[in-house]
Amino acid sequence: MWEILQDCWKSIPGEAGCENAKSVQSCHQGKDKIDDELEMTMVCHRPEGLEQLEAQTNFTKRELQILYRGFKNECPSGVVNEETFKHIYAQFFPHGDASTYAHYLFNAFDTTNNGSIKFEEFVMGLSTLLRGTMREKLEWTFHLYDINNDGYINREEMTEIVRAIYDMMGKYTYPALKGDVPKQHVDAFFQKMDKNKAGVVTLEEFIVACQEDEMMMRSMQLFENVM
Amino acid sequence: MAAGVATWMPFARAAAVGWLPLAQQTMPKPPVDKTSRSDEILFVNVSGLRFQTWKNTLDRYPDTLLGSSEKEFFYNEETQEYFFDRDPEMFRHILNFFRTGKLHYPRHECIQAFEEELAFYGIIPEIIGDCCMEEYRDRKKENQERLAEDTEAENAGDAPLPPDATLRDKLWRAFENPHTSTMALVFYYVTGFFIAVSVIANVVETVPCRPLKGSIKDLPCGEKFSVGFSCLDTACVLIFSCEYLMRLYAAPSRCDFARSVMSVIDVVAILPFYIGLVMPENEEVSGAFVTLRVFRVFRIFKFSRHSQGLRILGCTLQACASELGFLLFSLTMAVIIFATVMFYAEKGTKGTTFSSIPASFWYTIVTMTTLGYGDMVPDSIAGKIFGSICSLSGVLVIALPVPVIVSNFARIYHQNQRADKMRAQQKVRQARIRMAKKGATNAFLQHKEDGGLQGGDGDSTAFCVKNRSAFEHQHHHLLQCLEKTTNHEFTDEITYSEVCMMDSMGFRTSRSTSLSSQQGSTTTCCSRRAKRRAIRLANSTVSVSRGSVQELDTLHVTKTPVGTQYPQSRSSLNARTEDLKLNCTDYTAAIISIPTPPANSPDESLPNSPAIPGILRNSRSSTFNTQETVKISSL
């Protein structure tokens, strides 16, 4: 009933029709939103051919097929935007807040920096992480930590990352998070990595320090069977 | 966790590499995935329609039938596929759910069928997508209402009262469902009549009658025949008061009854009279009293107990309360606006009837509802212009909420019609269902009579056996086991009712010692004798194999548990018939002890014990009877 009268009012040009009911305003807003959404769904990305991807990555055809099927099912438009990415990643960590870390992850995967991850970027990232050489993996991790992509990891960037990781733990941990645990963690990290005490960690320092760490090397190998 | 996210698990695990440099401890070993990682296509055969899907698709929702190991129960080794004997059309939707993560409700399907399918496949209906959720909810509510109505109709109206109903229950029953007993019906019509009489009297007493002798002025009939009318009024009020008090007494919950609409109407109908009794014959007060008399007209609302249409109208108005409220509100707004405008437009005119804004209200209402009495008419041009705008807008404002009210009325009316139809057809339906069920039980009884129990007793039974399916065989065997367990037997309604009838008729017919000629009504008396004999016989037949006698010792005819053929009210007669039967069975137990056992199994012979040979008409051969009776007489 209200809607019919509102439609009559809306046809009256100018402010008169709009100021009466909030719902009228939201109608207008809704219309704009629909236009935006239409635009977005028009964007549909198709990946390069299977052979090309197979050549570029370390996956077999079958694996690529399985990956793409999952990817396409979740994102029929062929791209993942940051919101969806955050939502998906948050599902894995229901206890805490995974959005910050997901943001950094998204940036790490989005090599073209256009705000969306295409299938190629997704698969490349996965290929590096799962099938890449040790050096490639470490490079990838370095790029993850290096938020502003300047080639150096400074304390602030590291603190951000560590805080983001601790955020994923949530409030209820054992033992309880007391004091500034992320800061201590960052200090330990820099202790280990920053050999020349420059206050920043370069890629070479990072790789060398990690390769010296037996424990880390062993752990890296554990993740090879994920796919 | 949303299952669709399962496809992203490898990604999330891979991303964990990013934590490694920060880790201060060793990572735990990853779980070993024994299943083959390569995806395979599964075949799912649903009643012949073959579906194929990736294993991964089904694995997305591990808490459903298809996603868990439960589907292995349906795996067919020969055809290497999963076979489900369910509706293939519905399965499409189920599978789409796995594929897209969204469950849709197919509008053309029956809601219960859909829910059953969902329950089978282990999917909760709550995850139906938003696009279909509304439709689903509406249909479900409709269905539930319908079911509630049906069960209510079954339970409430026509079910007979339990025998231990108090007077209060019976009274309430009579009031609420007048068609259940004659007295209630009479009461119903009498009250209806008196309501009509009361209302007509109220109306007629204001009609001018011929004046009394010597007076010119016309007198309203109420004053001319004041005695008569007051007597009538008193009588009606007395009857209404009695009715109200009785209802109040009989109501299961007096508070709820006192608060119900009908009770309020009742009270309002009789209150003026009592207030009039109490109030003194004072001039100034009696003015108020006259006003109270107006309330007598509310007696007409008492008719809503008698008329369903009125109730529907009331329901509609209740359901459309918001629309009516809106109508009223918008009308008020328009009235005020136009009245103001008209007043100021007509202010200049000499001798105008638009003396004030409230006075203009009347004009506005009369114009908006297109009545146009013409007692107030604008003179000035501006007034006429605004007057015409007023009448045009009136049509619009009033016409808008009307379709909503009409559609609500239609919905409620149809609902009621449906309920009435259901009730009317219910009896026929139940009768037909009972007949169909009887067929099943009769098959068993038929089977027994045909000697099927003997199992291999000659060729004659072999033919009968062939005509029955394996299922029937098993069913009959089961019923026999039950009979053996409970030491009771199945019989049919005719037998049972006859037994009851016999029992109630009493032992009044002439007796004859010769039991061989016992038929029909004399059988009851002989059963008494039989009891006496049986007692003697029971003692004397100790020598006979105890087993057979004991087995048949307490065999009774019982109500068949399959199919509720016998209404509850027969329960009181049960005991007596069982006694009766006991006599007969003891009696026949005596028969069994005779060295020459009857050709048919003793089980069979019991329901139609020779004491009551006439009862079982259905297929006892006369030879069989005489055979029995011969045996009796030999005792």
CSV table of C-alpha atoms in Angstrom, one decimal, chain A:
chain,number,residue,atom,x,y,z
A,1,MET,CA,0.0,0.0,0.0
A,2,TRP,CA,2.7,2.4,1.0
A,3,GLU,CA,4.7,1.4,-2.0
A,4,ILE,CA,2.0,2.3,-4.4
A,5,LEU,CA,1.7,5.8,-3.0
A,6,GLN,CA,5.5,6.1,-2.8
A,7,ASP,CA,5.8,5.3,-6.5
A,8,CYS,CA,3.3,8.1,-7.2
A,9,TRP,CA,5.3,10.4,-5.1
A,10,LYS,CA,8.6,9.4,-6.7
A,11,SER,CA,7.3,10.6,-10.0
A,12,ILE,CA,7.0,14.0,-8.6
A,13,PRO,CA,10.3,15.6,-9.6
A,14,GLY,CA,12.5,17.2,-7.0
A,15,GLU,CA,12.9,17.0,-3.3
A,16,ALA,CA,9.2,16.7,-2.5
A,17,GLY,CA,9.1,13.0,-3.2
A,18,CYS,CA,12.3,12.1,-1.6
A,19,GLU,CA,12.2,13.6,1.8
A,20,ASN,CA,9.1,11.8,3.1
A,21,ALA,CA,10.1,8.3,3.9
A,22,LYS,CA,13.4,6.7,4.4
A,23,SER,CA,12.3,3.8,2.4
A,24,VAL,CA,12.1,6.0,-0.6
A,25,GLN,CA,15.7,7.0,-0.3
A,26,SER,CA,16.8,3.4,0.0
A,27,CYS,CA,14.8,2.7,-3.1
A,28,HIS,CA,17.0,5.1,-4.9
A,29,GLN,CA,20.1,3.7,-3.4
A,30,GLY,CA,19.0,0.3,-4.2
A,31,LYS,CA,18.7,1.2,-7.8
A,32,ASP,CA,22.2,2.5,-7.9
A,33,LYS,CA,23.5,-0.6,-6.3
A,34,ILE,CA,21.8,-2.8,-8.8
A,35,ASP,CA,23.5,-0.9,-11.6
A,36,ASP,CA,26.9,-1.4,-9.9
A,37,GLU,CA,26.3,-5.1,-9.5
A,38,LEU,CA,25.3,-5.5,-13.1
A,39,GLU,CA,28.5,-3.9,-14.1
A,40,MET,CA,30.5,-6.2,-11.9
A,41,THR,CA,28.9,-9.4,-13.0
A,42,MET,CA,29.6,-8.5,-16.6
A,43,VAL,CA,33.2,-8.9,-15.9
A,44,CYS,CA,34.0,-12.4,-16.6
A,45,HIS,CA,37.5,-13.7,-16.9
A,46,ARG,CA,38.6,-16.8,-18.6
A,47,PRO,CA,42.1,-18.2,-18.0
A,48,GLU,CA,44.6,-19.1,-20.5
A,49,GLY,CA,44.6,-22.5,-22.0
A,50,LEU,CA,45.3,-25.5,-20.0
A,51,GLU,CA,48.6,-26.3,-21.8
A,52,GLN,CA,50.0,-22.8,-21.1
A,53,LEU,CA,49.1,-23.0,-17.5
A,54,GLU,CA,50.6,-26.4,-17.3
A,55,ALA,CA,53.8,-25.1,-18.8
A,56,GLN,CA,53.9,-22.1,-16.4
A,57,THR,CA,53.2,-24.0,-13.3
A,58,ASN,CA,54.3,-27.2,-11.7
A,59,PHE,CA,50.9,-28.8,-11.7
A,60,THR,CA,49.7,-31.6,-13.9
A,61,LYS,CA,46.7,-31.2,-16.1
A,62,ARG,CA,44.5,-33.2,-13.8
A,63,GLU,CA,45.5,-31.1,-10.8
A,64,LEU,CA,44.8,-27.9,-12.8
A,65,GLN,CA,41.4,-29.3,-13.8
A,66,ILE,CA,40.5,-30.0,-10.2
A,67,LEU,CA,41.7,-26.6,-9.1
A,68,TYR,CA,39.8,-24.8,-11.7
A,69,ARG,CA,36.6,-26.6,-11.1
A,70,GLY,CA,36.7,-25.6,-7.5
A,71,PHE,CA,37.7,-22.1,-8.3
A,72,LYS,CA,35.0,-21.7,-10.9
A,73,ASN,CA,32.4,-23.1,-8.7
A,74,GLU,CA,33.1,-20.6,-5.9
A,75,CYS,CA,33.7,-17.7,-8.2
A,76,PRO,CA,31.7,-18.1,-11.4
A,77,SER,CA,32.9,-14.8,-12.8
A,78,GLY,CA,36.4,-16.1,-12.8
A,79,VAL,CA,37.9,-13.6,-10.4
A,80,VAL,CA,38.1,-13.3,-6.7
A,81,ASN,CA,37.8,-9.9,-5.1
A,82,GLU,CA,39.1,-9.1,-1.8
A,83,GLU,CA,35.8,-9.3,0.0
A,84,THR,CA,35.1,-12.8,-1.1
A,85,PHE,CA,38.7,-13.8,-0.4
A,86,LYS,CA,38.5,-12.4,3.2
A,87,HIS,CA,35.2,-14.2,3.6
A,88,ILE,CA,36.5,-17.5,2.5
A,89,TYR,CA,39.7,-17.3,4.5
A,90,ALA,CA,37.7,-16.3,7.6
A,91,GLN,CA,35.8,-19.5,7.3
A,92,PHE,CA,38.9,-21.4,8.2
A,93,PHE,CA,39.5,-19.4,11.3
A,94,PRO,CA,36.3,-18.9,13.1
A,95,HIS,CA,37.8,-18.2,16.4
A,96,GLY,CA,39.5,-15.0,15.6
A,97,ASP,CA,39.6,-12.2,13.0
A,98,ALA,CA,41.3,-13.3,9.9
A,99,SER,CA,40.5,-10.3,7.8
A,100,THR,CA,43.8,-8.5,8.3
A,101,TYR,CA,46.0,-11.4,7.4
A,102,ALA,CA,43.7,-12.3,4.5
A,103,HIS,CA,44.3,-8.8,3.2
A,104,TYR,CA,48.0,-9.3,3.2
A,105,LEU,CA,47.6,-12.8,1.6
A,106,PHE,CA,45.4,-11.3,-1.0
A,107,ASN,CA,48.0,-8.8,-1.9
A,108,ALA,CA,50.6,-11.5,-2.0
A,109,PHE,CA,48.5,-13.5,-4.5
A,110,ASP,CA,47.4,-10.5,-6.5
A,111,THR,CA,50.7,-10.1,-8.4
A,112,THR,CA,49.2,-7.7,-10.9
A,113,ASN,CA,47.8,-5.5,-8.1
A,114,ASN,CA,44.5,-4.9,-9.8
A,115,GLY,CA,42.3,-5.7,-6.8
A,116,SER,CA,41.2,-9.1,-7.9
A,117,ILE,CA,42.8,-12.5,-8.2
A,118,LYS,CA,42.4,-14.3,-11.5
A,119,PHE,CA,42.8,-18.0,-11.8
A,120,GLU,CA,46.3,-17.7,-13.2
A,121,GLU,CA,47.5,-15.7,-10.3
A,122,PHE,CA,45.9,-18.1,-7.9
A,123,VAL,CA,47.4,-21.1,-9.6
A,124,MET,CA,50.8,-19.5,-9.8
A,125,GLY,CA,50.8,-18.7,-6.2
A,126,LEU,CA,49.8,-22.2,-5.3
A,127,SER,CA,52.4,-23.7,-7.6
A,128,THR,CA,55.1,-21.7,-5.9
A,129,LEU,CA,54.0,-22.6,-2.5
A,130,LEU,CA,53.4,-26.3,-3.1
A,131,ARG,CA,55.7,-27.3,-5.9
A,132,GLY,CA,58.3,-24.6,-6.0
A,133,THR,CA,61.9,-24.7,-5.0
A,134,MET,CA,62.9,-23.7,-1.5
A,135,ARG,CA,64.2,-20.4,-2.7
A,136,GLU,CA,61.0,-19.7,-4.5
A,137,LYS,CA,59.0,-20.4,-1.4
A,138,LEU,CA,61.2,-18.2,0.6
A,139,GLU,CA,60.9,-15.4,-1.9
A,140,TRP,CA,57.2,-15.7,-1.9
A,141,THR,CA,57.1,-15.4,1.9
A,142,PHE,CA,59.4,-12.4,1.8
A,143,HIS,CA,57.0,-10.7,-0.6
A,144,LEU,CA,54.1,-11.5,1.8
A,145,TYR,CA,55.9,-9.8,4.6
A,146,ASP,CA,57.1,-6.9,2.5
A,147,ILE,CA,53.8,-5.0,2.6
A,148,ASN,CA,54.9,-2.0,0.6
A,149,ASN,CA,57.1,-3.9,-1.8
A,150,ASP,CA,60.2,-1.9,-1.3
A,151,GLY,CA,62.5,-4.9,-0.9
A,152,TYR,CA,63.0,-4.5,2.8
A,153,ILE,CA,61.0,-5.8,5.7
A,154,ASN,CA,61.1,-3.2,8.5
A,155,ARG,CA,59.8,-3.6,12.0
A,156,GLU,CA,56.5,-1.9,11.4
A,157,GLU,CA,55.6,-4.3,8.5
A,158,MET,CA,56.7,-7.3,10.5
A,159,THR,CA,54.7,-6.1,13.5
A,160,GLU,CA,51.6,-5.7,11.3
A,161,ILE,CA,52.0,-9.2,10.0
A,162,VAL,CA,52.6,-10.8,13.4
A,163,ARG,CA,49.6,-8.9,14.9
A,164,ALA,CA,47.5,-10.1,12.0
A,165,ILE,CA,48.5,-13.7,12.7
A,166,TYR,CA,47.8,-13.3,16.4
A,167,ASP,CA,44.4,-11.8,15.6
A,168,MET,CA,43.5,-15.0,13.9
A,169,MET,CA,44.0,-16.8,17.2
A,170,GLY,CA,41.1,-14.9,18.8
A,171,LYS,CA,40.7,-14.0,22.4
A,172,TYR,CA,40.7,-17.3,24.0
A,173,THR,CA,44.1,-18.8,23.9
A,174,TYR,CA,46.2,-21.0,26.2
A,175,PRO,CA,48.3,-19.6,27.7
A,176,ALA,CA,46.5,-16.3,27.6
A,177,LEU,CA,48.0,-13.5,25.6
A,178,LYS,CA,49.7,-11.3,28.1
A,179,GLY,CA,51.7,-8.3,27.5
A,180,ASP,CA,52.8,-7.4,24.0
A,181,VAL,CA,53.4,-10.8,22.7
A,182,PRO,CA,53.5,-9.8,19.0
A,183,LYS,CA,56.2,-7.3,19.8
A,184,GLN,CA,58.3,-9.9,21.5
A,185,HIS,CA,57.8,-12.2,18.6
A,186,VAL,CA,58.9,-9.5,16.2
A,187,ASP,CA,62.0,-8.9,18.3
A,188,ALA,CA,62.9,-12.6,18.2
A,189,PHE,CA,62.4,-12.6,14.5
A,190,PHE,CA,64.6,-9.6,13.9
A,191,GLN,CA,67.2,-11.1,16.2
A,192,LYS,CA,67.3,-14.1,14.0
A,193,MET,CA,67.1,-12.5,10.6
A,194,ASP,CA,68.7,-9.2,10.8
A,195,LYS,CA,72.4,-10.1,10.8
A,196,ASN,CA,73.8,-6.7,10.2
A,197,LYS,CA,71.5,-5.1,12.6
A,198,ALA,CA,70.3,-2.6,10.0
A,199,GLY,CA,66.9,-2.5,11.4
A,200,VAL,CA,65.5,-4.0,8.2
A,201,VAL,CA,65.7,-7.4,6.6
A,202,THR,CA,66.6,-7.7,3.0
A,203,LEU,CA,65.7,-10.6,0.8
A,204,GLU,CA,69.2,-12.2,0.9
A,205,GLU,CA,69.4,-11.9,4.6
A,206,PHE,CA,66.0,-13.5,4.9
A,207,ILE,CA,66.9,-16.4,2.6
A,208,VAL,CA,70.2,-17.1,4.2
A,209,ALA,CA,68.8,-17.0,7.7
A,210,CYS,CA,66.0,-19.3,6.8
A,211,GLN,CA,68.2,-21.8,5.2
A,212,GLU,CA,70.3,-22.0,8.3
A,213,ASP,CA,67.2,-22.8,10.3
A,214,GLU,CA,66.9,-26.6,10.2
A,215,MET,CA,63.5,-26.6,11.9
A,216,MET,CA,62.0,-24.4,9.3
A,217,MET,CA,63.4,-26.4,6.4
A,218,ARG,CA,61.9,-29.5,7.8
A,219,SER,CA,58.5,-27.8,8.3
A,220,MET,CA,58.6,-26.5,4.7
A,221,GLN,CA,58.8,-30.0,3.4
A,222,LEU,CA,55.8,-31.1,5.3
A,223,PHE,CA,53.6,-28.9,3.1
A,224,GLU,CA,54.5,-30.5,-0.1
A,225,ASN,CA,51.7,-33.1,-0.1
A,226,VAL,CA,48.8,-30.7,0.2
A,227,MET,CA,47.6,-31.1,-3.3
